[in-house]
XYZ file of C-alpha atoms in Angstrom:
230
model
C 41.267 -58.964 -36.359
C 39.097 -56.066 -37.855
C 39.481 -55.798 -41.675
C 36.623 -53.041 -43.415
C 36.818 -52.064 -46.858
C 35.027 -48.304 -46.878
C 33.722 -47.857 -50.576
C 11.880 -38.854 -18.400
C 10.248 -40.992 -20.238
C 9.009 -40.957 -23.908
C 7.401 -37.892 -23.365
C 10.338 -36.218 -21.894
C 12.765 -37.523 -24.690
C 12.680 -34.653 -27.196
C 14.901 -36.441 -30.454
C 16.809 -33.959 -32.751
C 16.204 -34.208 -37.170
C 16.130 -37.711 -38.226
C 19.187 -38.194 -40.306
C 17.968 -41.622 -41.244
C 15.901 -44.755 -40.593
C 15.679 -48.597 -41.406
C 13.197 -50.566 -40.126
C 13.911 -53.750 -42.554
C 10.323 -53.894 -43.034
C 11.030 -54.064 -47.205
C 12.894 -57.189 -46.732
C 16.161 -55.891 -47.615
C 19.122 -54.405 -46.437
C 20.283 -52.756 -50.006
C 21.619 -49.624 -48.568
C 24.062 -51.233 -46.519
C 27.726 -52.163 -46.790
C 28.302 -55.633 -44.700
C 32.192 -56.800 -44.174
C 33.489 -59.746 -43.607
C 32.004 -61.353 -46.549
C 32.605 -64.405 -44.365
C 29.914 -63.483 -42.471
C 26.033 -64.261 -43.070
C 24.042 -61.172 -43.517
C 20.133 -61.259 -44.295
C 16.760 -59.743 -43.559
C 14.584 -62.859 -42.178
C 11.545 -63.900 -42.029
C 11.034 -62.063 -38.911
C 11.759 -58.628 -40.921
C 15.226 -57.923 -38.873
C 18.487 -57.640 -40.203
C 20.273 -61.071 -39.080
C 24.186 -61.498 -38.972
C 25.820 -65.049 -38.320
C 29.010 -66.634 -38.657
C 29.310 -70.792 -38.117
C 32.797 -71.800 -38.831
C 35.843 -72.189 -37.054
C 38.383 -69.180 -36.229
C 38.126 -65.553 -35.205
C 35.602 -64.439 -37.056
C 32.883 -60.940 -36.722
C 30.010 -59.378 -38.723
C 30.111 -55.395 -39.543
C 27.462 -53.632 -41.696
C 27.875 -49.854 -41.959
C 25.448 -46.913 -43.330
C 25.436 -43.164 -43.358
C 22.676 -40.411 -44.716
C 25.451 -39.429 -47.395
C 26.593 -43.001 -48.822
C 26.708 -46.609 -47.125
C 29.895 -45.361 -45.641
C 29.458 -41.746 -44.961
C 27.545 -39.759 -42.560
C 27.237 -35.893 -43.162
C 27.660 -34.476 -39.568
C 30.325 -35.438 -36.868
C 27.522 -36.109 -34.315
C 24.806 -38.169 -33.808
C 22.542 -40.498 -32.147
C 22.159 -44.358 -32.833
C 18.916 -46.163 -31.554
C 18.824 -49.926 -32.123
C 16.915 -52.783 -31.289
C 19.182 -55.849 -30.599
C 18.739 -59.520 -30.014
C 21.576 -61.835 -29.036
C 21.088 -66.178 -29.731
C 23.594 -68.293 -28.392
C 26.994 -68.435 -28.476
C 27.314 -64.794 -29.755
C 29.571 -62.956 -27.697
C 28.840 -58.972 -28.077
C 26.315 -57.068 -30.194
C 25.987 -53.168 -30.771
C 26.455 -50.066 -32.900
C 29.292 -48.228 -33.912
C 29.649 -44.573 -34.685
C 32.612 -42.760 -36.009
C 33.546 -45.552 -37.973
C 36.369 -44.909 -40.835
C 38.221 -46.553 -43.740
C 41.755 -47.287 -40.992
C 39.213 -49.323 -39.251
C 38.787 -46.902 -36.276
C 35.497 -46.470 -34.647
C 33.549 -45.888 -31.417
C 31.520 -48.861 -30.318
C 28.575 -49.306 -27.732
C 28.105 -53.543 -27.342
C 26.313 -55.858 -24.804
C 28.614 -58.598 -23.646
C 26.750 -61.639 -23.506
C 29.853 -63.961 -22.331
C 31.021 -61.515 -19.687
C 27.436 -60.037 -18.608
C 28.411 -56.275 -19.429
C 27.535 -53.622 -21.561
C 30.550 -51.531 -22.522
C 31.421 -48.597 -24.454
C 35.334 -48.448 -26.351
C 37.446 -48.065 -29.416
C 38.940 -49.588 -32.203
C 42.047 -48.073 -32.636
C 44.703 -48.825 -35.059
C 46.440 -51.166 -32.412
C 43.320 -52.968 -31.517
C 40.298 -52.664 -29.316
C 40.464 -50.801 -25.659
C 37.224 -50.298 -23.193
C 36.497 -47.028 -22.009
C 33.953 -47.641 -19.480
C 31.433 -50.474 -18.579
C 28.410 -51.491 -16.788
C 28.003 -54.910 -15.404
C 24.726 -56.706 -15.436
C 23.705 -60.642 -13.872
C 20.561 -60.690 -15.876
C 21.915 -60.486 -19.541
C 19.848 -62.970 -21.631
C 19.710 -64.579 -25.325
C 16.841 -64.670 -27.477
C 15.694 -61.266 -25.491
C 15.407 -58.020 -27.366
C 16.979 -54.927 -25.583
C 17.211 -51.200 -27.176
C 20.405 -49.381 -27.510
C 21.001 -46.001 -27.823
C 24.776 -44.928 -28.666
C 25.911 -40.994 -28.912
C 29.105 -39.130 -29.667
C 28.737 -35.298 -29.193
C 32.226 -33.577 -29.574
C 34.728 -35.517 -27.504
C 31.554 -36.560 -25.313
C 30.026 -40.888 -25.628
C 26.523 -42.029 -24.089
C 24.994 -44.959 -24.148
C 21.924 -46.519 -22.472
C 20.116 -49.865 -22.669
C 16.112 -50.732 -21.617
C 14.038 -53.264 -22.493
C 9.959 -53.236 -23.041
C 8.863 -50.534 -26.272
C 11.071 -47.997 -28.112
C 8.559 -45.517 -25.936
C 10.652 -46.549 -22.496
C 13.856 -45.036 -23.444
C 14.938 -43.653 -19.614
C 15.645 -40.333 -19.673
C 19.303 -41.005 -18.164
C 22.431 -41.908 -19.779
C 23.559 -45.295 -18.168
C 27.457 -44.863 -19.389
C 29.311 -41.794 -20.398
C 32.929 -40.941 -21.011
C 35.287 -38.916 -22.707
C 37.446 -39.530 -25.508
C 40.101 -37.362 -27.872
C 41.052 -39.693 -30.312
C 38.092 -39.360 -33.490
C 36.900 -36.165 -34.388
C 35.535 -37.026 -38.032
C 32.285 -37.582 -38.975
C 32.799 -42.013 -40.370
C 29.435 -44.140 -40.730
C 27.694 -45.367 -38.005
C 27.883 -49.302 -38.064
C 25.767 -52.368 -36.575
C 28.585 -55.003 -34.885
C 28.558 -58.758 -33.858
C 31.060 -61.701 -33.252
C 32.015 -64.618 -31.425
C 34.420 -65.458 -28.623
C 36.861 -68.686 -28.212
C 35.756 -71.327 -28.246
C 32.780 -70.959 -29.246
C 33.197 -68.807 -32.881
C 29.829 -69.202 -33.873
C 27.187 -65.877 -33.203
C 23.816 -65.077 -34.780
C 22.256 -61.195 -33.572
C 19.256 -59.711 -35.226
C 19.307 -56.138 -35.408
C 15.993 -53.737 -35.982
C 14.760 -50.488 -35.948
C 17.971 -48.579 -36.802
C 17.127 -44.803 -36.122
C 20.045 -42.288 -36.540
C 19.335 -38.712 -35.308
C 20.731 -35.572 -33.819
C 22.395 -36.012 -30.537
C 19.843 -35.827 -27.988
C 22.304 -34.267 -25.163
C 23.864 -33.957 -22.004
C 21.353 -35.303 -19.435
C 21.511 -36.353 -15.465
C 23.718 -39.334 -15.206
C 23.067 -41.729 -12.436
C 25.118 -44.092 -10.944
C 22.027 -47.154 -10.998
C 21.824 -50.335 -11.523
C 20.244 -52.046 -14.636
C 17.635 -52.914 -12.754
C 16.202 -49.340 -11.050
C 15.732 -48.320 -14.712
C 12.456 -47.352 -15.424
C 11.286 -50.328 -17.592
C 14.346 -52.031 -17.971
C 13.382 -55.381 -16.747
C 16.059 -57.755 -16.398
């Protein structure tokens, strides 16, 4: 159950006005509002933004920010990019955008139990998947980078691994959606799966921009993406 409280090629990749950016590198994560307080939330060592959860029962991690407040963004779209890294037994890990106080929200999540990336909603009746991409090669304790989008009615998503500079120029998932217009926080997501509860994901490099756009969407594998080494 969700419960929140709301308070190409590099060089061909042309990114809109930076909204805003966290990097962890102060060794904080003050300007961000984390829910469940069940939930483990800290800035390691390593300088990333860590969220864990060892206990027994159903049980998730969900910190949100925006450019207005920790729970407000000013503009209806944007672009999330986010580096993510997945240990054992977390089950998904990924950004949200969209997100409001009834709990609704878009969400963009690698599936480490099931081998998938997926994009879907949380609606007020629960959690449905709009489209997915399946993947073999899915690993823990590897970093991958995420970008998630919502342009209109319009979600993208794409995942690569290697530097922030080998973002492919093409959208590995799109779809269509009617159901949130509204402009909500964008949000970093992680939880567990029965039986196994327990997750720990680090999260780094949070940059939020303008959308970057419509671009040619190929029906690939993980695998023929430039860079994306899996």
């Amino acid at each position: 159950m969700r419960i929140l409280l709301i308070i190409l090629t590099a060089a061909s990749l042309s990114l809109g006005d930076i909204l805003f950016e966290d990097d962890f590198n102060d060794g904080n994560a003050d300007d961000w509002y984390e829910y469940p307080t069940t939930a483990t939330y800290q800035v390691n060592d390593s300088l990333r933004y860590e969220m864990s959860y060892f206990g027994t029962g159903d049980d998730y991690a969900l910190s949100c920010r925006g450019d207005v407040d920790p729970t407000t963004m000013s503009v209806e779209d944007y672009s999330v990019r986010v580096e993510v890294i997945g240990h054992w037994p977390t089950h998904f890990a990924g950004p949200e955008v969209r997100l409001s106080s009834d709990n609704t929200s878009y969400g963009f999540y690698l599936d480490w139990s099931l081998n998938y990336c997926y994009i879907g909603k949380y609606t007020t009746s629960g959690w449905t998947t709009l489209t997915r991409h399946y993947s073999t090669s899915l690993k823990y304790d590897v970093s991958y980078w995420l970008r998630f989008e919502c342009e209109g009615n319009t979600l993208r998503a794409k995942v690569w691994q290697g530097t922030v500079g080998d973002e492919p120029p093409v959208w590995l998932l799109s779809c269509v959606d009617y159901d949130f217009l509204n402009n909500g926080c964008m949000a970093l997501g992680t939880g567990g799966n029965y039986p196994e509860w327990d997750f720990n994901a680090e999260f780094d490099n949070v940059l939020v921009t303008d959308p970057l756009g419509p671009a040619a969407l190929e029906q690939t594998t993980w695998g023929s993406i430039k860079a994306a080494q899996f």
